[in-house]
Amino acid sequence: MFYPDATPHQRFRNRSVAVQAGLLLLTFLGLTGSWLIRPSALLPAGVAAVPFAVNPVPVTTVSAFTFEQTAIAPQSIVAGFGTMLATGTEAAPSQPLPTTLAGTTVQVNGVAAPLLLVSPNQINYLIPAETAPGTASVVVTSGDGTVSNGTIQVRAVAPVIITANSGGSGVPNGQVIRVAANGAQTSDSLAQLNPATGSFVPKSLAPPAPGESLFAVLFLSGTRRIPDTDGNAGNGSAENARVIIGGLEIAPVFLGPAPGQAGLEQMNVEIPRSLFGHGLVNLLVTGSGTGSNLTEVEFAAPAGNAPPMITGVSPVTNVLAGQPMTLNGQFVVSPQENTVRITGIQARILSSALNQLTILAPFGLQSGQVRVTTLNGEGVSPSPITVRTSESGFLESTINHQPLQGLTVRQLNTARNGRSAADGSFVVADVSTGGVIIQVDASTSPLSPPYPSLLLKTTVTASRDNAYGRPITLQPITGQSLSVGGGEGKARIFSNAARLHAEAAVPATKRAQDQGIILEVADNVQALFPNGARAGALTVTKVVESRTPVNLPPGVFSSEIVQITPFRVSLSPGGKLIFPNTDKLPAGSKARLYKLDQTPYIPGATDAHGNPVINPTLGTFIIAGEATVSSDGLTVETAPDAITESSMYFVAASRASTTIVGRAIDCECDPATRIVVRARGEQVYTDGNGGFVLRAVPVLNPGEQIQVEASFLRDDQLLDSVTTSVIPQLSSVSLGTSGVTLVKPNIVFKREQCPVNYDQVVQGCPVSNQFTFRLMVSARYQLSGPFMLPDPGDSQLQYILVRAPLNGTLRFGKGRIYDPEVGPYATYFPRLKFSTGFGSGSGGSGSSPVTEDSFIYKVSNGCYETDPVVVRIRLQCPTPKPSPTPTPCHGYGCY
């Protein structure tokens, strides 16, 4: 029940638990249904599932809601995967949670953990409240005495948003509460089931009515340690948490334990009206500087008084991402005044007329409604469209992010494929559902220099376009090559004894290098190429600006990343890599060696149907060993035999990290969607509100500036790019330092249409103690004749005085229609008797007194602000000529 006289957090706290309990059960069913089979398929080859006193297979613990090893905190719900963890399956019957189920117990640092579910391959349990941040041991004892061991990294705070589909992505498992002006309250779910895909999707939220407020109720885990520091028990620990929705930072009204639910917290946050009408946007929770998983919510526009009307959509079935679509109905002629979204994702408008719109089906769309929004409201298609299952993405080069055309992208070992277009986009239609391996095959392209071929892993949902979450960036093959295999090498001319003696004295090696990164292999190295060849060439290329095909691991960055191509060439014995120590790792220290995993399947593992099991780390950077910094601190070297397979490699140490959030907009405040935002190895697309979240950007030095780059491919195929600098705002938490850094001001695109001003010098003579002059304010927009300067809300430009004149006052004149060569007016009022010097000359007749002053100003159109500029004022008036001296009068006629 709701209580009208209660505060928002009290009302929602009393109401939402019952709904949450049902959805939470669905979450656990999803976990047990989809993950119980997988760990058994991950058994190392030759390991039989028979009881052991000590299980050789370790137990791996991850967040139960995101499956991330980095999202574990005291009193959070986690899932442990392994083998022989229990002799049967049993769930906790009630609260409080037991510490023994089916004879199985779990201890974390020697403390019994509360259990929610046990089964032979999976255990869901609660991290004990007293667990200290840092490395912790996990010991699982089964009912038959089998002991499984593991370790975890515990953070003081690790926010996790529980999602409707489990797994940590998609729509949150929560509610929206509407509070009318009279206190009446209604509730609805944030999620709805899409019958075409069989999964939960965001429900399009209608904007609030006049006087109505909207609150989202979210369910979290891992936030119990967020402190309550304001002394207000009514809002819990909300003062130390934030919600990022569409790039906007919002303070929640409540955060605290969900009543009656172990390991779960509830957060209530009011939804800003400015988000409505922007479709699908990201939602993230931060607590004590640590960011959660990314989720999605959808915001509809007001229906309006005269909304556009959609009478028909063609095609309406089997729609493929990237194909043209026709909408019939009643619209606005100007394309800029129509916004088309399909299931919350904005589509590009190719042409518009009063009764027809032609659009491109957007990447990432799924079966559902089509919406058209104008200034008069929003119209919805009479029936949903159905979408063809596909995988899509964009291919780009590390060289200036130029699109790569003509590469083949396919589902591995199938005939399902597509080729990248002029803008780098590709679509592979009718791919299989579930886990899928995508191959980017550059051998089909005539590009020069050539590019490598790449394997990536993705999860495909039916009846939607499964868009890859960031551009796939490929490094051209430009470095030095060396030959491997094929019986080559000087060492092979010796007898075995002579060869061993020679190698013991001076090992026979050969090298290839690029920009200081060296690959060293034995002269007699054996090689096996993916096509079965036993001999060939390897090329060593440094990756430009560390722009890799996939994101680097959280909190990890290296300035020296090498690409050894072709990928997946086996080397025996392994080789050695030597890197310049550009990132200044401490002399003599150890650092981790990371490798881009290109192994498609787990060797020897098959599922219940006899199919090979996809390698879960395929297409990600994994730890492949360690390297040592030289005693002089100049280089970092791996072991001589560390490189057993060609791929991408780098060496790095774990760093503090920051979550960077913000918005990309144009100077009229309209969101810039599908913009690519990058910082230190992480890339994301902006959402429907122009918002972006880079979750774990490494911080190399305290107080440093991090470059954030944003770019998009325009219709004319020219790349528009904006770069800004941010200084991380870090807060001390366990396992290093992290924080949330907001990009302020917003990243602004299409600056050629934004107001600009210039440094200038003006001079004149005050008349009636004032002096009026024009300011040099215009826009970089090449049109002949006057034009309307972009100005949101149809308001006048604002002139902001950064520093006032020192010897006078100032008044800005405000006009709205400008010629590019004619700016607005400013009037300067000098102080009385303000005169400090003279112009040229010695002050004689005709000389001019000169007074100098200055001020600094900037211009805003309500969204975008120009840079501050200086205006120097020279007051110069002609010196008045002296009056003629009267001639004395003598004689007749004088009086």
CSV table of C-alpha atoms in Angstrom, one decimal, residues 188-527:
chain,number,residue,atom,x,y,z
A,188,ASP,CA,3.9,-0.3,-13.8
A,189,SER,CA,6.9,-2.4,-14.7
A,190,LEU,CA,9.9,-0.9,-16.6
A,191,ALA,CA,9.9,-4.1,-18.6
A,192,GLN,CA,7.6,-5.9,-21.0
A,193,LEU,CA,7.8,-9.2,-22.7
A,194,ASN,CA,8.4,-9.1,-26.5
A,195,PRO,CA,6.6,-12.1,-27.8
A,196,ALA,CA,8.6,-12.1,-31.0
A,197,THR,CA,12.0,-12.3,-29.3
A,198,GLY,CA,10.8,-14.1,-26.1
A,199,SER,CA,12.8,-11.7,-24.0
A,200,PHE,CA,12.0,-8.6,-21.9
A,201,VAL,CA,12.4,-5.2,-23.5
A,202,PRO,CA,12.0,-1.7,-22.1
A,203,LYS,CA,8.4,-0.5,-22.0
A,204,SER,CA,8.1,2.9,-23.7
A,205,LEU,CA,7.4,5.3,-20.8
A,206,ALA,CA,4.8,8.0,-21.5
A,207,PRO,CA,5.8,11.5,-20.2
A,208,PRO,CA,4.2,12.7,-16.9
A,209,ALA,CA,0.9,14.6,-17.0
A,210,PRO,CA,0.9,18.2,-15.7
A,211,GLY,CA,1.6,18.2,-12.0
A,212,GLU,CA,2.6,14.5,-12.1
A,213,SER,CA,5.9,13.1,-11.0
A,214,LEU,CA,7.6,9.9,-12.1
A,215,PHE,CA,9.9,7.7,-10.0
A,216,ALA,CA,11.9,4.7,-11.1
A,217,VAL,CA,12.3,1.9,-8.5
A,218,LEU,CA,15.4,-0.1,-9.1
A,219,PHE,CA,16.7,-3.3,-7.4
A,220,LEU,CA,20.4,-3.5,-6.8
A,221,SER,CA,23.1,-5.7,-5.2
A,222,GLY,CA,26.5,-4.8,-3.8
A,223,THR,CA,25.7,-1.4,-2.4
A,224,ARG,CA,25.3,-2.2,1.4
A,225,ARG,CA,28.6,-0.6,2.2
A,226,ILE,CA,27.7,2.8,0.7
A,227,PRO,CA,27.8,5.0,3.8
A,228,ASP,CA,25.0,7.1,5.3
A,229,THR,CA,26.8,10.3,6.1
A,230,ASP,CA,24.1,13.0,6.2
A,231,GLY,CA,22.4,11.7,9.3
A,232,ASN,CA,19.1,11.3,7.5
A,233,ALA,CA,17.9,7.8,7.9
A,234,GLY,CA,14.8,8.5,5.7
A,235,ASN,CA,16.8,8.6,2.5
A,236,GLY,CA,19.2,5.8,3.5
A,237,SER,CA,22.6,6.3,1.9
A,238,ALA,CA,21.2,8.1,-1.2
A,239,GLU,CA,23.5,11.1,-0.6
A,240,ASN,CA,26.5,9.0,-1.6
A,241,ALA,CA,25.0,7.4,-4.8
A,242,ARG,CA,24.0,8.7,-8.2
A,243,VAL,CA,22.0,7.6,-11.2
A,244,ILE,CA,23.2,8.4,-14.7
A,245,ILE,CA,20.3,8.3,-17.2
A,246,GLY,CA,21.0,9.4,-20.8
A,247,GLY,CA,24.3,11.0,-19.6
A,248,LEU,CA,22.5,13.1,-17.0
A,249,GLU,CA,23.6,12.8,-13.3
A,250,ILE,CA,20.6,12.5,-10.9
A,251,ALA,CA,20.6,12.2,-7.2
A,252,PRO,CA,18.3,9.4,-5.9
A,253,VAL,CA,15.8,10.1,-3.2
A,254,PHE,CA,16.3,6.7,-1.4
A,255,LEU,CA,18.8,3.9,-1.3
A,256,GLY,CA,18.6,1.1,1.3
A,257,PRO,CA,18.1,-2.6,2.0
A,258,ALA,CA,15.0,-4.1,0.2
A,259,PRO,CA,12.8,-5.3,3.1
A,260,GLY,CA,12.7,-9.0,3.5
A,261,GLN,CA,15.2,-9.7,0.7
A,262,ALA,CA,18.8,-10.8,1.6
A,263,GLY,CA,21.5,-9.3,-0.5
A,264,LEU,CA,19.2,-6.8,-2.3
A,265,GLU,CA,18.9,-3.1,-2.1
A,266,GLN,CA,16.2,-0.7,-3.4
A,267,MET,CA,16.8,2.6,-5.0
A,268,ASN,CA,14.2,5.3,-5.9
A,269,VAL,CA,15.0,8.1,-8.3
A,270,GLU,CA,12.8,10.8,-9.8
A,271,ILE,CA,12.9,10.9,-13.6
A,272,PRO,CA,13.6,14.3,-15.2
A,273,ARG,CA,11.1,15.5,-17.8
A,274,SER,CA,13.9,16.4,-20.2
A,275,LEU,CA,14.5,12.7,-21.0
A,276,PHE,CA,11.1,12.1,-22.5
A,277,GLY,CA,11.0,11.9,-26.3
A,278,HIS,CA,14.6,10.6,-26.6
A,279,GLY,CA,13.8,6.9,-27.0
A,280,LEU,CA,16.3,4.3,-25.7
A,281,VAL,CA,18.8,5.6,-23.2
A,282,ASN,CA,21.4,4.0,-20.9
A,283,LEU,CA,20.9,3.8,-17.1
A,284,LEU,CA,23.8,3.4,-14.7
A,285,VAL,CA,24.1,3.5,-10.9
A,286,THR,CA,27.2,4.7,-9.1
A,287,GLY,CA,28.1,4.4,-5.5
A,288,SER,CA,31.2,5.6,-3.7
A,289,GLY,CA,32.7,6.2,-7.1
A,290,THR,CA,32.1,2.7,-8.6
A,291,GLY,CA,29.9,2.3,-11.6
A,292,SER,CA,27.4,-0.5,-12.2
A,293,ASN,CA,26.4,-2.5,-15.3
A,294,LEU,CA,24.7,-0.6,-18.1
A,295,THR,CA,21.0,-1.0,-18.5
A,296,GLU,CA,18.3,0.5,-20.8
A,297,VAL,CA,15.1,2.4,-20.5
A,298,GLU,CA,12.9,4.0,-23.1
A,299,PHE,CA,11.2,7.4,-23.1
A,300,ALA,CA,8.3,8.3,-25.4
A,301,ALA,CA,7.3,11.8,-26.4
A,302,PRO,CA,4.0,13.5,-25.5
A,303,ALA,CA,1.1,12.5,-27.7
A,304,GLY,CA,0.5,16.2,-28.5
A,305,ASN,CA,-2.5,17.9,-29.9
A,306,ALA,CA,-1.9,17.1,-33.6
A,307,PRO,CA,0.5,14.2,-33.7
A,308,PRO,CA,1.8,12.7,-36.9
A,309,MET,CA,-0.2,9.7,-38.2
A,310,ILE,CA,1.3,6.4,-39.4
A,311,THR,CA,-1.2,4.5,-41.6
A,312,GLY,CA,1.2,1.9,-43.0
A,313,VAL,CA,4.7,0.6,-42.9
A,314,SER,CA,6.5,-1.2,-45.7
A,315,PRO,CA,8.0,-3.7,-45.3
A,316,VAL,CA,6.2,-4.7,-42.1
A,317,THR,CA,7.7,-8.2,-41.9
A,318,ASN,CA,11.2,-9.6,-42.2
A,319,VAL,CA,12.7,-6.1,-41.8
A,320,LEU,CA,16.5,-6.1,-42.1
A,321,ALA,CA,18.7,-3.6,-40.4
A,322,GLY,CA,20.1,-1.0,-42.9
A,323,GLN,CA,17.4,-1.5,-45.5
A,324,PRO,CA,15.0,1.3,-46.7
A,325,MET,CA,11.5,1.5,-45.3
A,326,THR,CA,8.5,3.5,-46.2
A,327,LEU,CA,6.1,5.1,-43.8
A,328,ASN,CA,2.7,6.3,-45.1
A,329,GLY,CA,0.5,8.8,-43.2
A,330,GLN,CA,0.6,12.4,-42.2
A,331,PHE,CA,3.9,14.0,-41.4
A,332,VAL,CA,5.9,17.2,-41.6
A,333,VAL,CA,7.6,18.1,-44.9
A,334,SER,CA,11.0,19.1,-43.5
A,335,PRO,CA,13.0,16.0,-42.6
A,336,GLN,CA,14.6,17.8,-39.7
A,337,GLU,CA,11.2,18.2,-38.0
A,338,ASN,CA,10.4,14.4,-38.0
A,339,THR,CA,12.1,12.0,-35.7
A,340,VAL,CA,11.5,8.3,-36.4
A,341,ARG,CA,12.4,5.6,-33.9
A,342,ILE,CA,11.8,1.8,-34.0
A,343,THR,CA,11.8,0.2,-30.6
A,344,GLY,CA,13.4,3.3,-29.2
A,345,ILE,CA,16.3,3.5,-31.7
A,346,GLN,CA,16.5,6.5,-34.0
A,347,ALA,CA,16.3,5.9,-37.8
A,348,ARG,CA,17.9,8.0,-40.5
A,349,ILE,CA,15.4,9.8,-42.7
A,350,LEU,CA,16.2,9.7,-46.4
A,351,SER,CA,13.3,11.8,-47.7
A,352,SER,CA,10.1,13.3,-46.4
A,353,ALA,CA,6.8,14.5,-47.7
A,354,LEU,CA,3.5,15.4,-46.2
A,355,ASN,CA,2.2,11.8,-46.7
A,356,GLN,CA,5.4,9.7,-46.8
A,357,LEU,CA,8.7,9.2,-45.1
A,358,THR,CA,11.6,7.1,-46.4
A,359,ILE,CA,14.0,5.8,-43.7
A,360,LEU,CA,16.8,3.4,-43.1
A,361,ALA,CA,16.0,0.6,-40.6
A,362,PRO,CA,18.4,1.4,-37.7
A,363,PHE,CA,21.0,-1.0,-36.5
A,364,GLY,CA,20.0,-2.6,-33.2
A,365,LEU,CA,16.3,-2.5,-33.9
A,366,GLN,CA,14.0,-5.4,-32.9
A,367,SER,CA,10.5,-6.4,-33.6
A,368,GLY,CA,8.1,-3.8,-32.2
A,369,GLN,CA,6.5,-0.4,-32.7
A,370,VAL,CA,7.5,2.4,-35.1
A,371,ARG,CA,7.1,6.0,-33.7
A,372,VAL,CA,7.3,9.3,-35.4
A,373,THR,CA,7.7,12.5,-33.3
A,374,THR,CA,7.2,16.1,-34.4
A,375,LEU,CA,6.7,19.3,-32.5
A,376,ASN,CA,3.0,18.5,-32.5
A,377,GLY,CA,3.4,15.2,-30.8
A,378,GLU,CA,4.2,11.5,-31.3
A,379,GLY,CA,2.3,8.9,-33.5
A,380,VAL,CA,2.6,5.1,-33.2
A,381,SER,CA,2.3,2.6,-36.0
A,382,PRO,CA,-1.0,0.7,-36.0
A,383,SER,CA,0.8,-2.7,-35.7
A,384,PRO,CA,4.3,-3.8,-34.8
A,385,ILE,CA,6.9,-4.7,-37.4
A,386,THR,CA,8.8,-8.0,-37.3
A,387,VAL,CA,12.6,-8.0,-37.8
A,388,ARG,CA,14.9,-10.5,-39.4
A,389,THR,CA,17.5,-12.0,-37.1
A,390,SER,CA,20.9,-10.4,-38.0
A,391,GLU,CA,24.3,-9.3,-36.7
A,392,SER,CA,25.6,-5.8,-37.6
A,393,GLY,CA,28.4,-3.5,-36.9
A,394,PHE,CA,30.9,-1.0,-38.3
A,395,LEU,CA,34.5,-1.7,-39.4
A,396,GLU,CA,37.1,1.1,-39.2
A,397,SER,CA,40.8,1.6,-39.5
A,398,THR,CA,43.1,2.7,-36.7
A,399,ILE,CA,44.3,5.4,-39.2
A,400,ASN,CA,42.0,8.4,-38.5
A,401,HIS,CA,39.0,6.0,-37.9
A,402,GLN,CA,38.4,5.7,-41.6
A,403,PRO,CA,35.7,3.2,-42.6
A,404,LEU,CA,36.8,-0.1,-44.1
A,405,GLN,CA,34.9,-1.1,-47.2
A,406,GLY,CA,34.8,-4.5,-48.9
A,407,LEU,CA,35.6,-6.8,-46.0
A,408,THR,CA,33.6,-10.0,-45.6
A,409,VAL,CA,31.9,-10.7,-42.3
A,410,ARG,CA,30.4,-14.1,-41.7
A,411,GLN,CA,29.2,-16.5,-39.1
A,412,LEU,CA,32.1,-18.9,-38.8
A,413,ASN,CA,31.8,-22.1,-40.7
A,414,THR,CA,28.6,-21.1,-42.4
A,415,ALA,CA,27.5,-19.4,-45.7
A,416,ARG,CA,25.8,-16.6,-43.8
A,417,ASN,CA,27.9,-13.5,-44.6
A,418,GLY,CA,27.8,-9.8,-45.6
A,419,ARG,CA,30.3,-7.2,-46.9
A,420,SER,CA,31.1,-3.9,-45.4
A,421,ALA,CA,29.7,-0.9,-47.2
A,422,ALA,CA,31.4,2.5,-47.9
A,423,ASP,CA,30.6,3.7,-44.4
A,424,GLY,CA,32.1,0.5,-42.9
A,425,SER,CA,28.8,-0.9,-41.9
A,426,PHE,CA,27.9,-4.6,-42.3
A,427,VAL,CA,24.9,-6.8,-41.8
A,428,VAL,CA,24.9,-10.6,-41.6
A,429,ALA,CA,21.3,-11.9,-42.0
A,430,ASP,CA,19.7,-15.0,-40.6
A,431,VAL,CA,22.6,-15.8,-38.2
A,432,SER,CA,22.0,-18.6,-35.6
A,433,THR,CA,20.7,-17.7,-32.2
A,434,GLY,CA,22.6,-18.2,-29.0
A,435,GLY,CA,26.4,-18.1,-28.8
A,436,VAL,CA,27.9,-17.2,-32.3
A,437,ILE,CA,31.4,-16.7,-33.6
A,438,ILE,CA,31.7,-13.9,-36.1
A,439,GLN,CA,34.7,-13.8,-38.5
A,440,VAL,CA,35.9,-10.6,-40.0
A,441,ASP,CA,37.7,-11.8,-43.2
A,442,ALA,CA,40.0,-9.1,-44.6
A,443,SER,CA,41.5,-11.4,-47.2
A,444,THR,CA,38.5,-10.6,-49.5
A,445,SER,CA,39.3,-6.9,-49.6
A,446,PRO,CA,41.7,-5.2,-52.1
A,447,LEU,CA,42.8,-2.7,-49.4
A,448,SER,CA,46.5,-1.8,-49.4
A,449,PRO,CA,48.1,-2.2,-47.0
A,450,PRO,CA,46.2,-5.3,-46.0
A,451,TYR,CA,44.3,-5.8,-42.7
A,452,PRO,CA,44.2,-8.9,-40.5
A,453,SER,CA,41.3,-11.3,-40.1
A,454,LEU,CA,39.6,-11.5,-36.7
A,455,LEU,CA,37.3,-13.7,-34.7
A,456,LEU,CA,34.7,-12.3,-32.3
A,457,LYS,CA,32.1,-13.9,-30.0
A,458,THR,CA,28.6,-12.6,-29.6
A,459,THR,CA,25.2,-13.7,-28.3
A,460,VAL,CA,22.4,-13.5,-30.9
A,461,THR,CA,18.7,-13.0,-30.0
A,462,ALA,CA,16.0,-13.9,-32.5
A,463,SER,CA,13.8,-11.4,-34.3
A,464,ARG,CA,16.2,-8.5,-33.8
A,465,ASP,CA,19.4,-7.0,-35.2
A,466,ASN,CA,22.1,-7.8,-32.7
A,467,ALA,CA,24.3,-4.7,-33.2
A,468,TYR,CA,27.9,-4.9,-32.0
A,469,GLY,CA,28.4,-2.5,-29.1
A,470,ARG,CA,31.3,-0.5,-30.6
A,471,PRO,CA,33.2,-0.1,-33.9
A,472,ILE,CA,35.5,-2.9,-34.7
A,473,THR,CA,38.9,-1.2,-35.2
A,474,LEU,CA,41.5,-3.0,-37.4
A,475,GLN,CA,45.2,-2.2,-37.6
A,476,PRO,CA,46.7,-2.3,-41.1
A,477,ILE,CA,49.7,-4.7,-41.5
A,478,THR,CA,52.6,-2.3,-42.0
A,479,GLY,CA,55.5,-3.5,-39.9
A,480,GLN,CA,58.5,-5.7,-40.3
A,481,SER,CA,58.2,-9.4,-41.2
A,482,LEU,CA,60.2,-12.6,-40.5
A,483,SER,CA,59.9,-16.1,-41.9
A,484,VAL,CA,59.0,-19.0,-39.6
A,485,GLY,CA,58.8,-22.8,-40.0
A,486,GLY,CA,59.5,-24.8,-43.1
A,487,GLY,CA,62.9,-26.1,-42.1
A,488,GLU,CA,64.6,-22.7,-42.4
A,489,GLY,CA,67.4,-21.6,-40.1
A,490,LYS,CA,71.1,-21.8,-39.9
A,491,ALA,CA,70.9,-24.1,-36.8
A,492,ARG,CA,69.5,-26.9,-38.9
A,493,ILE,CA,72.7,-27.5,-40.9
A,494,PHE,CA,74.4,-28.9,-37.7
A,495,SER,CA,74.1,-32.3,-36.3
A,496,ASN,CA,72.0,-32.7,-33.3
A,497,ALA,CA,75.0,-32.6,-30.9
A,498,ALA,CA,76.6,-29.6,-32.7
A,499,ARG,CA,73.2,-27.8,-32.8
A,500,LEU,CA,72.7,-28.2,-29.1
A,501,HIS,CA,76.2,-27.1,-28.4
A,502,ALA,CA,75.8,-24.0,-30.6
A,503,GLU,CA,72.4,-23.1,-29.2
A,504,ALA,CA,73.7,-23.5,-25.6
A,505,ALA,CA,76.6,-21.1,-26.4
A,506,VAL,CA,74.8,-18.5,-28.5
A,507,PRO,CA,71.1,-19.2,-29.1
A,508,ALA,CA,70.2,-18.8,-32.8
A,509,THR,CA,67.4,-16.3,-33.1
A,510,LYS,CA,65.9,-13.8,-35.5
A,511,ARG,CA,63.9,-10.7,-35.0
A,512,ALA,CA,61.2,-8.5,-36.5
A,513,GLN,CA,60.3,-5.1,-35.0
A,514,ASP,CA,58.2,-2.0,-35.4
A,515,GLN,CA,58.7,1.3,-33.6
A,516,GLY,CA,60.7,-0.3,-30.8
A,517,ILE,CA,58.5,-3.4,-30.2
A,518,ILE,CA,60.6,-6.5,-31.0
A,519,LEU,CA,59.5,-10.1,-31.6
A,520,GLU,CA,62.3,-12.6,-31.1
A,521,VAL,CA,61.9,-16.3,-32.1
A,522,ALA,CA,64.3,-19.2,-32.3
A,523,ASP,CA,65.8,-19.7,-35.7
A,524,ASN,CA,64.5,-23.2,-35.8
A,525,VAL,CA,61.0,-22.4,-34.6
A,526,GLN,CA,58.2,-24.7,-35.8
A,527,ALA,CA,55.0,-23.0,-37.0
